[in-house]
């Protein structure tokens, strides 16, 4: 059925193609009995059932006094209540503002103040942390199921009582437009206070819509294992809603249960971020390796293990470069053969690699990636209540990603490092990403973080912090000897520290700032002190 266009500009999709409220209503009408949300325990919500739940909860939020365009803070773990809150908040045209459940102290105080929210939907176990901080503009806590606290720093309303008659959901001050703000997602805060990324509905749609993720269709089911306060956890339901498709909402990633959960939920696609693919490959082979329904997987970053992953698990691999602020500017074809690539620039996006003065670098040289899009509102609308950071990121009309890349003659892009994570040793620029890839190729290493630490000579020394594969032990000397044979001499780490687990944010990003602050600890092994030195190779004509 052909629908009349809402907007004269052909780059702007109709409201019922990109705005959550109208998308849900459309599919509830056209695909009433199709499952949209499934859970690991087997429960399913069809579009029709979900619409009824969302409308009732949205009516209750309006009765609480939440207005269209208002920021509503949500401090919840993954689960049914967090998902209903997300949809209901957007259904009345309010802005979904999730908080990381690990926040406390100064960081919690910072995001509460930055959000400007009057209402906080909160899990009862998190309420004691609120007594430690300034609550800024917060007026009321909406408390989800669980043991209700005897006291709290603000008036409380049980979330289960937030409900209204279905016909009370209708009033809106004005139509919800594609360029209206849909969410504020806070950056991971690994190096400083988190920034709140302002995302419009059109940004979320462009982030993984048909033109950016053409490999995803209406018959797919996306298994989501990331927390809902992260773009990787909040984005999948929206991605699949835009297609009239379904999503399996899983509490967290588990190596041991991954394939069995994928099979039980009939998931067809997954997103493997960071070390997830490594964990799965280094697990003991089992009968579940091919006994599942997954057909497609995004692997980020794309490592040399990709062909082995496809061979073992029977899954087509794609890769991508994206971040909360942008909209998938670089995407690969299926099973790319150029290992380490992020893909090519997709249609509708412009990408430049530049030096520190925003001057373009030559093909093959390293530069910071800048991005802009043809479609209006297809990227972030700035950082909430932070004009300085917005101006810095958007200078000269381009968004500055803070990530260093190189591009080859065929137009493929390769991630080199976060600009701030680059290491310089003895006159050589070193990619921490490339160091980590080589270190993780050792059979005993499950994950690694490469950081710069001060050198007694000048510039930096390379240090790696590693965690072992379950059941294995990492011998620092044996690892160093392995790396001497596999790495350029100037990249071989001088320092190796072994931990059971690397410190991470709940969005699975390694907290390198914490590791840099700890620096060379008493349990750090020093290759040079152990008498294991690496010498520059010499060549003669």
Short mmCIF file of C-alpha atoms in Angstrom, two decimals:
data_model
loop_
_atom_site.label_atom_id
_atom_site.label_comp_id
_atom_site.label_asym_id
_atom_site.label_seq_id
_atom_site.Cartn_x
_atom_site.Cartn_y
_atom_site.Cartn_z
CA UNK A 1 0.00 0.00 0.00
CA UNK A 2 1.38 3.42 -1.01
CA UNK A 3 1.02 6.11 1.64
CA UNK A 4 1.00 9.83 1.07
CA UNK A 5 4.24 11.52 2.02
CA UNK A 6 4.32 13.49 5.27
CA UNK A 7 7.14 15.75 4.03
CA UNK A 8 8.13 17.32 0.73
CA UNK A 9 11.80 16.51 1.30
CA UNK A 10 12.32 12.96 -0.05
CA UNK A 11 15.22 12.42 2.36
CA UNK A 12 12.82 12.50 5.34
CA UNK A 13 10.82 9.28 5.83
CA UNK A 14 7.20 9.33 6.93
CA UNK A 15 6.43 9.58 10.64
CA UNK A 16 5.18 5.97 10.67
CA UNK A 17 8.54 4.85 9.27
CA UNK A 18 10.80 6.47 11.87
CA UNK A 19 8.87 7.77 14.94
CA UNK A 20 8.32 5.16 17.65
CA UNK A 21 4.69 6.02 18.47
CA UNK A 22 3.52 5.87 14.88
CA UNK A 23 5.64 2.82 14.08
CA UNK A 24 4.10 0.85 16.94
CA UNK A 25 0.58 1.87 15.94
CA UNK A 26 1.26 0.96 12.33
CA UNK A 27 2.54 -2.53 13.04
CA UNK A 28 -0.12 -3.16 15.71
CA UNK A 29 -2.64 -2.56 12.93
CA UNK A 30 -0.83 -4.34 10.06
CA UNK A 31 0.93 -7.16 11.97
CA UNK A 32 -1.18 -7.47 15.12
CA UNK A 33 -0.23 -11.05 15.99
CA UNK A 34 3.42 -10.99 14.94
CA UNK A 35 5.91 -11.27 17.81
CA UNK A 36 7.98 -8.13 18.31
CA UNK A 37 9.67 -8.85 21.66
CA UNK A 38 10.76 -12.28 22.90
CA UNK A 39 12.53 -13.13 26.14
CA UNK A 40 14.91 -15.90 27.13
CA UNK A 41 12.23 -17.60 29.23
CA UNK A 42 9.99 -18.02 26.18
CA UNK A 43 7.53 -15.17 26.76
CA UNK A 44 6.59 -13.24 23.63
CA UNK A 45 4.89 -9.88 23.10
CA UNK A 46 3.10 -9.35 19.80
CA UNK A 47 2.76 -5.90 18.28
CA UNK A 48 -0.89 -5.84 19.32
CA UNK A 49 -0.19 -6.89 22.91
CA UNK A 50 2.70 -4.48 23.25
CA UNK A 51 0.61 -1.57 21.95
CA UNK A 52 -2.00 -2.15 24.67
CA UNK A 53 0.66 -2.33 27.41
CA UNK A 54 2.46 0.74 26.14
CA UNK A 55 -0.71 2.81 25.78
CA UNK A 56 -1.81 2.00 29.33
CA UNK A 57 1.60 2.84 30.76
CA UNK A 58 1.86 6.00 28.62
CA UNK A 59 -1.52 7.18 29.93
CA UNK A 60 -0.25 6.63 33.47
CA UNK A 61 2.89 8.67 32.78
CA UNK A 62 0.73 11.54 31.53
CA UNK A 63 -1.37 11.34 34.69
CA UNK A 64 1.84 11.72 36.70
CA UNK A 65 2.35 15.01 34.93
CA UNK A 66 5.01 14.05 32.37
CA UNK A 67 4.76 16.31 29.35
CA UNK A 68 5.61 15.95 25.68
CA UNK A 69 9.27 16.88 25.14
CA UNK A 70 10.14 16.41 28.83
CA UNK A 71 13.26 14.46 29.80
CA UNK A 72 12.47 11.32 31.82
CA UNK A 73 15.38 9.59 33.55
CA UNK A 74 15.43 5.78 33.66
CA UNK A 75 17.84 3.93 35.95
CA UNK A 76 16.99 0.29 35.37
CA UNK A 77 18.69 -2.98 34.41
CA UNK A 78 17.57 -4.87 31.30
CA UNK A 79 14.13 -6.38 31.60
CA UNK A 80 10.46 -6.02 30.86
CA UNK A 81 9.95 -2.87 32.90
CA UNK A 82 12.87 -1.04 31.28
CA UNK A 83 11.56 -1.90 27.82
CA UNK A 84 7.99 -0.81 28.57
CA UNK A 85 9.32 2.42 30.11
CA UNK A 86 11.35 3.14 26.96
CA UNK A 87 8.37 2.65 24.62
CA UNK A 88 5.84 4.44 26.86
CA UNK A 89 8.05 7.50 27.37
CA UNK A 90 8.53 7.89 23.63
CA UNK A 91 4.85 7.14 23.01
CA UNK A 92 3.83 10.41 24.68
CA UNK A 93 6.62 12.29 22.93
CA UNK A 94 8.83 12.53 26.03
CA UNK A 95 12.58 11.93 25.91
CA UNK A 96 14.04 8.61 27.14
CA UNK A 97 17.14 9.30 29.31
CA UNK A 98 18.62 6.03 30.62
CA UNK A 99 21.41 5.95 33.21
CA UNK A 100 24.16 3.38 33.58
CA UNK A 101 23.32 1.13 36.55
CA UNK A 102 26.97 1.28 37.66
CA UNK A 103 26.79 5.04 38.28
CA UNK A 104 27.26 6.32 41.80
CA UNK A 105 28.81 9.28 43.58
CA UNK A 106 30.07 12.15 41.46
CA UNK A 107 29.24 10.53 38.13
CA UNK A 108 25.67 9.80 39.20
CA UNK A 109 25.30 13.35 40.48
CA UNK A 110 26.64 14.66 37.18
CA UNK A 111 24.16 12.80 34.95
CA UNK A 112 21.19 13.61 37.20
CA UNK A 113 22.02 17.30 36.97
CA UNK A 114 22.77 17.16 33.25
CA UNK A 115 19.54 15.32 32.43
CA UNK A 116 17.27 18.07 33.73
CA UNK A 117 14.72 15.36 34.59
CA UNK A 118 11.95 15.74 37.18
CA UNK A 119 11.08 12.03 37.25
CA UNK A 120 13.41 9.06 37.74
CA UNK A 121 12.24 5.50 37.05
CA UNK A 122 14.49 3.46 39.34
CA UNK A 123 15.07 -0.07 40.55
CA UNK A 124 14.62 -0.23 44.36
CA UNK A 125 18.11 -1.64 44.93
CA UNK A 126 19.63 1.53 43.46
CA UNK A 127 17.75 4.00 45.66
CA UNK A 128 20.30 4.04 48.55
CA UNK A 129 22.88 5.57 46.17
CA UNK A 130 20.61 8.59 45.69
CA UNK A 131 21.06 9.63 49.32
CA UNK A 132 24.75 10.23 48.59
CA UNK A 133 24.26 12.86 45.87
CA UNK A 134 22.57 16.14 45.00
CA UNK A 135 19.31 15.27 43.24
CA UNK A 136 19.13 18.55 41.29
CA UNK A 137 15.70 18.97 39.63
CA UNK A 138 14.37 15.50 40.51
CA UNK A 139 10.93 15.60 42.15
CA UNK A 140 9.68 12.02 42.23
CA UNK A 141 10.92 8.43 42.04
CA UNK A 142 8.91 5.86 40.09
CA UNK A 143 10.01 2.58 41.66
CA UNK A 144 9.90 -0.71 39.76
CA UNK A 145 9.10 -4.13 41.19
CA UNK A 146 11.15 -5.65 43.97
CA UNK A 147 11.48 -5.00 47.66
CA UNK A 148 10.20 -1.48 48.12
CA UNK A 149 12.47 0.67 50.31
CA UNK A 150 11.12 1.88 53.64
CA UNK A 151 12.36 5.37 52.88
CA UNK A 152 13.80 7.39 50.03
CA UNK A 153 15.09 10.92 49.51
CA UNK A 154 12.05 11.80 47.33
CA UNK A 155 8.36 10.86 47.11
CA UNK A 156 7.84 7.44 45.51
CA UNK A 157 5.26 5.99 43.14
CA UNK A 158 5.20 2.25 42.30
CA UNK A 159 5.71 1.71 38.58
CA UNK A 160 3.05 -1.01 38.56
CA UNK A 161 0.45 1.58 39.59
CA UNK A 162 1.39 3.89 36.71
CA UNK A 163 -1.44 3.02 34.35
CA UNK A 164 -4.40 4.67 32.73
CA UNK A 165 -7.32 4.06 30.44
CA UNK A 166 -6.21 3.20 26.92
CA UNK A 167 -8.10 6.11 25.36
CA UNK A 168 -6.22 8.59 27.56
CA UNK A 169 -3.02 8.16 25.59
CA UNK A 170 -4.19 10.22 22.60
CA UNK A 171 -3.64 13.91 23.43
CA UNK A 172 -0.42 15.41 22.08
CA UNK A 173 0.57 19.05 21.99
CA UNK A 174 1.68 18.53 18.39
CA UNK A 175 2.66 15.57 16.18
CA UNK A 176 5.90 13.89 17.18
CA UNK A 177 8.28 14.78 14.34
CA UNK A 178 11.28 12.85 13.01
CA UNK A 179 13.62 15.63 14.18
CA UNK A 180 12.27 15.69 17.75
CA UNK A 181 14.64 14.36 20.40
CA UNK A 182 13.98 10.70 21.13
CA UNK A 183 16.70 9.91 23.68
CA UNK A 184 19.75 11.11 25.55
CA UNK A 185 22.34 8.34 25.76
CA UNK A 186 25.36 9.01 27.96
CA UNK A 187 28.81 8.15 26.65
CA UNK A 188 30.71 5.51 28.57
CA UNK A 189 32.62 7.95 30.72
CA UNK A 190 35.84 5.94 30.54
CA UNK A 191 38.00 9.08 30.51
CA UNK A 192 35.86 11.71 32.25
CA UNK A 193 32.30 12.83 32.94
CA UNK A 194 29.81 11.25 30.59
CA UNK A 195 28.35 13.41 27.82
CA UNK A 196 24.64 13.12 27.00
CA UNK A 197 24.19 12.47 23.27
CA UNK A 198 21.02 14.08 21.91
CA UNK A 199 19.45 11.72 19.38
CA UNK A 200 16.41 12.48 17.24
CA UNK A 201 14.07 9.79 15.95
CA UNK A 202 15.60 10.35 12.53
CA UNK A 203 19.08 9.84 13.98
CA UNK A 204 18.02 6.50 15.48
CA UNK A 205 16.36 5.47 12.21
CA UNK A 206 19.40 6.45 10.13
CA UNK A 207 21.72 4.69 12.56
CA UNK A 208 20.59 1.25 11.42
CA UNK A 209 17.83 1.80 8.90
CA UNK A 210 17.42 0.11 5.52
CA UNK A 211 20.08 2.24 3.80
CA UNK A 212 22.69 1.69 6.53
CA UNK A 213 21.95 -1.95 7.43
CA UNK A 214 20.50 -3.44 4.20
CA UNK A 215 21.40 -6.96 5.33
CA UNK A 216 18.68 -6.84 8.05
CA UNK A 217 15.13 -7.67 6.99
CA UNK A 218 11.62 -7.91 8.40
CA UNK A 219 11.97 -11.67 8.95
CA UNK A 220 15.09 -11.32 11.11
CA UNK A 221 15.20 -11.54 14.88
CA UNK A 222 18.01 -9.56 16.53
CA UNK A 223 19.38 -10.99 19.79
CA UNK A 224 20.25 -8.06 22.05
CA UNK A 225 22.59 -8.70 24.99
CA UNK A 226 23.75 -5.13 25.68
CA UNK A 227 22.30 -2.98 28.51
CA UNK A 228 19.41 -0.72 27.57
CA UNK A 229 21.26 2.40 28.75
CA UNK A 230 23.78 1.80 25.94
CA UNK A 231 23.12 2.45 22.26
CA UNK A 232 23.83 -1.25 21.67
CA UNK A 233 20.93 -2.19 23.97
CA UNK A 234 18.46 0.57 23.25
CA UNK A 235 19.05 0.61 19.49
CA UNK A 236 18.05 -2.98 18.56
CA UNK A 237 14.37 -2.71 19.57
CA UNK A 238 14.13 0.51 17.55
CA UNK A 239 16.03 -1.05 14.61
CA UNK A 240 13.63 -3.97 14.44
CA UNK A 241 10.54 -1.85 15.12
CA UNK A 242 11.43 0.22 12.07
CA UNK A 243 11.27 -3.00 10.00
CA UNK A 244 8.20 -4.51 11.64
CA UNK A 245 10.53 -7.25 12.86
CA UNK A 246 11.42 -8.79 16.24
CA UNK A 247 14.10 -8.62 18.89
CA UNK A 248 15.16 -11.09 21.59
CA UNK A 249 15.94 -9.18 24.78
CA UNK A 250 18.56 -11.02 26.84
CA UNK A 251 19.81 -9.83 30.23
CA UNK A 252 23.51 -10.16 29.45
CA UNK A 253 26.15 -11.93 27.39
CA UNK A 254 27.18 -15.42 28.51
CA UNK A 255 29.76 -17.43 26.59
CA UNK A 256 28.45 -20.75 27.91
CA UNK A 257 24.78 -20.05 27.13
CA UNK A 258 25.08 -17.89 24.01
CA UNK A 259 24.21 -20.42 21.31
CA UNK A 260 21.55 -22.23 23.32
CA UNK A 261 19.79 -18.93 24.08
CA UNK A 262 20.06 -17.91 20.42
CA UNK A 263 18.41 -21.20 19.44
CA UNK A 264 15.71 -20.97 22.11
CA UNK A 265 14.75 -17.44 21.03
CA UNK A 266 15.04 -18.29 17.30
CA UNK A 267 17.41 -15.38 16.82
CA UNK A 268 18.79 -14.92 13.31
CA UNK A 269 21.35 -12.16 13.92
CA UNK A 270 23.66 -11.04 16.71
CA UNK A 271 26.10 -8.24 17.40
CA UNK A 272 29.49 -9.34 18.74
CA UNK A 273 31.21 -6.37 20.34
CA UNK A 274 34.79 -6.31 21.56
CA UNK A 275 35.90 -9.65 22.96
CA UNK A 276 32.59 -11.48 22.59
CA UNK A 277 33.66 -13.23 19.39
CA UNK A 278 37.03 -14.13 20.96
CA UNK A 279 35.28 -15.61 24.00
CA UNK A 280 33.04 -17.75 21.80
CA UNK A 281 35.92 -18.97 19.64
CA UNK A 282 38.12 -19.81 22.61
CA UNK A 283 35.35 -21.80 24.31
CA UNK A 284 35.53 -25.56 24.02
CA UNK A 285 33.86 -26.84 20.83
CA UNK A 286 30.47 -28.41 21.40
CA UNK A 287 27.35 -29.73 19.67
CA UNK A 288 25.69 -26.32 19.92
CA UNK A 289 28.27 -24.70 17.64
CA UNK A 290 26.07 -25.30 14.58
CA UNK A 291 22.79 -26.19 16.28
CA UNK A 292 21.23 -22.73 16.28
CA UNK A 293 19.25 -20.33 14.06
CA UNK A 294 21.78 -17.49 13.74
CA UNK A 295 22.62 -16.62 10.13
CA UNK A 296 24.30 -13.20 10.42
CA UNK A 297 26.63 -11.55 12.92
CA UNK A 298 28.26 -8.16 13.20
CA UNK A 299 31.84 -8.56 14.46
CA UNK A 300 33.34 -5.34 15.82
CA UNK A 301 36.26 -5.18 15.47
CA UNK A 302 36.80 -7.56 12.56
CA UNK A 303 39.75 -9.76 13.53
CA UNK A 304 41.74 -12.44 11.78
CA UNK A 305 39.48 -14.95 13.55
CA UNK A 306 36.51 -14.05 11.32
CA UNK A 307 37.00 -16.90 8.79
CA UNK A 308 37.41 -19.39 11.64
CA UNK A 309 34.24 -18.05 13.26
CA UNK A 310 32.27 -18.52 10.03
CA UNK A 311 33.69 -22.00 9.53
CA UNK A 312 32.96 -23.15 13.08
CA UNK A 313 29.56 -21.54 13.67
CA UNK A 314 28.15 -21.28 10.14
CA UNK A 315 27.44 -17.56 10.42
CA UNK A 316 28.01 -14.84 7.81
CA UNK A 317 30.13 -12.03 9.25
CA UNK A 318 29.66 -8.30 8.70
CA UNK A 319 31.51 -5.44 10.35
CA UNK A 320 30.87 -1.78 10.87
CA UNK A 321 32.16 1.42 12.40
CA UNK A 322 29.68 3.30 14.54
CA UNK A 323 29.36 5.25 17.76
CA UNK A 324 26.45 6.75 19.68
CA UNK A 325 26.85 10.13 17.99
CA UNK A 326 26.87 9.05 14.34
CA UNK A 327 24.88 6.70 12.07
CA UNK A 328 26.86 3.74 10.76
CA UNK A 329 28.95 5.63 8.18
CA UNK A 330 31.17 2.65 7.33
CA UNK A 331 29.70 -0.83 6.72
CA UNK A 332 31.13 -3.99 5.13
CA UNK A 333 29.80 -6.58 2.72
CA UNK A 334 29.27 -10.14 3.93
CA UNK A 335 32.44 -11.98 4.98
CA UNK A 336 34.95 -9.26 4.05
CA UNK A 337 38.32 -10.64 3.05
CA UNK A 338 40.33 -7.61 4.17
CA UNK A 339 40.79 -8.51 7.81
CA UNK A 340 40.85 -5.51 10.10
CA UNK A 341 38.65 -3.38 7.87
CA UNK A 342 35.48 -1.64 9.03
CA UNK A 343 34.10 -1.58 5.48
CA UNK A 344 33.40 1.22 3.03
CA UNK A 345 31.45 4.46 3.27
CA UNK A 346 27.74 3.81 2.78
CA UNK A 347 25.45 5.90 0.60
CA UNK A 348 24.25 9.17 2.11
CA UNK A 349 27.40 9.75 4.20
CA UNK A 350 30.60 11.71 3.65
CA UNK A 351 33.79 10.75 5.47
CA UNK A 352 37.17 12.48 5.63
CA UNK A 353 40.43 11.54 7.36
CA UNK A 354 42.27 14.64 8.58
CA UNK A 355 45.28 15.86 10.52
CA UNK A 356 45.10 18.01 13.64
CA UNK A 357 44.26 21.06 11.50
CA UNK A 358 41.36 19.31 9.74
CA UNK A 359 43.39 19.05 6.53
CA UNK A 360 42.82 15.81 4.61
CA UNK A 361 45.59 13.21 4.73
CA UNK A 362 46.73 11.08 1.79
CA UNK A 363 45.47 7.55 1.13
CA UNK A 364 47.32 5.16 3.42
CA UNK A 365 48.10 7.82 6.03
CA UNK A 366 46.47 7.97 9.45
CA UNK A 367 43.96 10.68 10.25
CA UNK A 368 41.00 11.41 12.49
CA UNK A 369 37.66 10.42 10.97
CA UNK A 370 35.20 13.25 10.34
CA UNK A 371 31.61 12.50 9.31
CA UNK A 372 28.53 14.28 7.97
CA UNK A 373 25.34 13.06 6.29
CA UNK A 374 23.15 14.12 3.37
CA UNK A 375 19.93 13.60 5.35
CA UNK A 376 19.07 16.32 7.92
CA UNK A 377 19.02 15.15 11.57
CA UNK A 378 20.66 11.83 10.67
CA UNK A 379 23.37 12.30 13.32
CA UNK A 380 23.42 13.58 16.87
CA UNK A 381 21.91 16.94 17.73
CA UNK A 382 24.80 17.81 20.05
CA UNK A 383 25.53 17.06 23.70
CA UNK A 384 22.84 17.89 26.24
CA UNK A 385 23.51 21.08 28.20
CA UNK A 386 27.12 21.05 27.00
CA UNK A 387 27.57 23.65 24.25
CA UNK A 388 31.36 23.63 24.60
CA UNK A 389 31.63 19.90 23.84
CA UNK A 390 29.10 20.25 21.02
CA UNK A 391 31.07 23.07 19.39
CA UNK A 392 34.33 21.17 19.76
CA UNK A 393 32.93 18.00 18.18
CA UNK A 394 31.11 19.78 15.34
CA UNK A 395 33.79 22.29 14.35
CA UNK A 396 34.17 23.24 10.68
CA UNK A 397 30.82 21.68 9.81
CA UNK A 398 31.91 18.08 10.39
CA UNK A 399 31.50 15.76 13.37
CA UNK A 400 34.89 14.78 14.81
CA UNK A 401 34.81 11.17 15.99
CA UNK A 402 38.06 11.20 17.98
CA UNK A 403 39.03 7.96 16.19
CA UNK A 404 42.09 7.53 14.00
CA UNK A 405 41.76 5.56 10.75
CA UNK A 406 43.57 4.86 7.52
CA UNK A 407 42.00 4.19 4.10
CA UNK A 408 43.37 1.97 1.36
CA UNK A 409 43.25 2.51 -2.40
CA UNK A 410 40.09 0.39 -2.70
CA UNK A 411 38.17 2.64 -0.32
CA UNK A 412 38.24 0.33 2.72
CA UNK A 413 38.70 1.94 6.13
CA UNK A 414 40.79 0.52 8.98
CA UNK A 415 40.48 1.58 12.60
CA UNK A 416 43.87 2.47 14.10
CA UNK A 417 43.11 3.79 17.59
CA UNK A 418 41.24 6.25 19.67
CA UNK A 419 43.25 9.42 19.19
CA UNK A 420 43.73 9.72 22.95
CA UNK A 421 44.84 6.05 23.26
CA UNK A 422 47.70 6.20 20.77
CA UNK A 423 51.16 5.32 22.10
CA UNK A 424 54.44 6.87 20.99
CA UNK A 425 57.63 4.93 21.73
CA UNK A 426 61.14 5.71 20.55
CA UNK A 427 59.85 7.86 17.69
CA UNK A 428 57.27 5.32 16.52
CA UNK A 429 53.49 5.78 16.67
CA UNK A 430 51.86 2.61 17.97
CA UNK A 431 48.22 1.55 17.74
CA UNK A 432 46.96 0.09 21.00
CA UNK A 433 44.30 -1.70 18.93
CA UNK A 434 46.95 -3.51 16.86
CA UNK A 435 48.97 -4.42 19.96
CA UNK A 436 45.85 -5.89 21.56
CA UNK A 437 45.02 -7.92 18.45
CA UNK A 438 48.46 -9.54 18.45
CA UNK A 439 48.40 -10.20 22.20
CA UNK A 440 44.96 -11.84 21.94
CA UNK A 441 46.26 -14.20 19.26
CA UNK A 442 48.14 -16.06 22.03
CA UNK A 443 46.10 -19.13 23.02
CA UNK A 444 46.12 -18.36 26.76
CA UNK A 445 44.93 -14.74 26.43
CA UNK A 446 41.21 -14.02 26.49
CA UNK A 447 41.36 -10.20 26.45
CA UNK A 448 43.99 -7.48 26.52
CA UNK A 449 44.34 -3.73 26.94
CA UNK A 450 47.43 -1.88 25.72
CA UNK A 451 48.26 1.41 27.42
CA UNK A 452 51.08 3.92 27.50
CA UNK A 453 53.11 4.28 30.68
CA UNK A 454 55.98 6.71 31.29
CA UNK A 455 59.46 5.79 30.12
CA UNK A 456 62.62 6.70 31.99
CA UNK A 457 64.12 7.68 28.62
CA UNK A 458 61.40 9.72 26.90
CA UNK A 459 57.94 9.37 25.42
CA UNK A 460 56.12 6.12 26.37
CA UNK A 461 56.64 2.47 27.14
CA UNK A 462 54.06 -0.12 26.07
CA UNK A 463 52.21 -2.01 28.77
CA UNK A 464 49.56 -4.68 28.27
CA UNK A 465 47.07 -5.79 30.87
CA UNK A 466 45.76 -9.27 30.08
CA UNK A 467 43.20 -11.76 31.35
CA UNK A 468 43.44 -15.53 30.74
CA UNK A 469 41.17 -17.94 28.94
CA UNK A 470 39.22 -19.88 31.62
CA UNK A 471 41.30 -22.78 32.87
CA UNK A 472 44.53 -21.31 31.45
CA UNK A 473 47.43 -19.45 33.09
CA UNK A 474 49.34 -16.64 31.41
CA UNK A 475 53.12 -16.82 31.76
CA UNK A 476 54.35 -13.25 31.08
CA UNK A 477 57.76 -14.39 29.84
CA UNK A 478 56.28 -16.95 27.47
CA UNK A 479 53.84 -14.33 26.19
CA UNK A 480 56.64 -11.82 25.64
CA UNK A 481 58.74 -14.40 23.75
CA UNK A 482 55.72 -15.17 21.57
CA UNK A 483 55.22 -11.46 20.81
CA UNK A 484 58.89 -10.91 19.97
CA UNK A 485 58.45 -13.42 17.15
CA UNK A 486 55.17 -11.95 15.89
CA UNK A 487 55.35 -8.16 16.37
CA UNK A 488 57.56 -5.32 15.11
CA UNK A 489 60.31 -4.76 17.66
CA UNK A 490 59.05 -1.31 18.71
CA UNK A 491 55.54 -2.64 19.54
CA UNK A 492 56.60 -5.47 21.86
CA UNK A 493 55.31 -4.59 25.35
CA UNK A 494 57.84 -3.97 28.02
CA UNK A 495 55.33 -4.44 30.85
CA UNK A 496 52.78 -7.24 31.27
CA UNK A 497 50.21 -7.34 34.05
CA UNK A 498 47.84 -10.29 34.50
CA UNK A 499 44.35 -9.84 35.97
CA UNK A 500 41.44 -12.24 36.24
CA UNK A 501 39.20 -9.69 34.45
CA UNK A 502 39.84 -6.31 32.89
CA UNK A 503 37.87 -3.43 34.42
CA UNK A 504 34.95 -2.50 32.17
CA UNK A 505 31.95 -0.27 31.99
CA UNK A 506 28.63 -2.16 31.88
CA UNK A 507 28.65 -1.46 28.13
CA UNK A 508 31.68 -3.78 27.89
CA UNK A 509 34.29 -1.09 27.18
CA UNK A 510 37.63 -1.53 28.92
CA UNK A 511 38.34 1.31 31.34
CA UNK A 512 41.79 2.18 30.07
CA UNK A 513 41.84 5.43 32.04
CA UNK A 514 41.65 3.38 35.26
CA UNK A 515 44.48 1.11 34.09
CA UNK A 516 46.62 4.12 33.11
CA UNK A 517 46.01 5.67 36.54
CA UNK A 518 47.12 2.46 38.27
CA UNK A 519 50.14 2.33 35.96
CA UNK A 520 53.04 -0.01 36.75
CA UNK A 521 51.85 -1.93 39.81
CA UNK A 522 53.77 -4.23 42.12
CA UNK A 523 52.41 -7.27 40.26
CA UNK A 524 53.50 -5.99 36.84
CA UNK A 525 56.17 -8.05 35.05
CA UNK A 526 58.98 -6.00 33.44
CA UNK A 527 60.51 -7.63 30.37
CA UNK A 528 63.74 -5.62 30.56
CA UNK A 529 64.19 -6.29 34.28
CA UNK A 530 63.80 -9.99 33.45
CA UNK A 531 66.67 -9.68 30.96
CA UNK A 532 64.49 -10.19 27.86
CA UNK A 533 65.41 -7.41 25.45
CA UNK A 534 64.28 -6.69 21.93
CA UNK A 535 66.74 -5.33 19.42
CA UNK A 536 66.11 -3.31 16.29
CA UNK A 537 66.59 -5.37 13.15
CA UNK A 538 69.32 -4.15 10.82
CA UNK A 539 69.41 -4.61 7.07
CA UNK A 540 72.12 -4.17 4.48
CA UNK A 541 71.71 -3.63 0.76
#
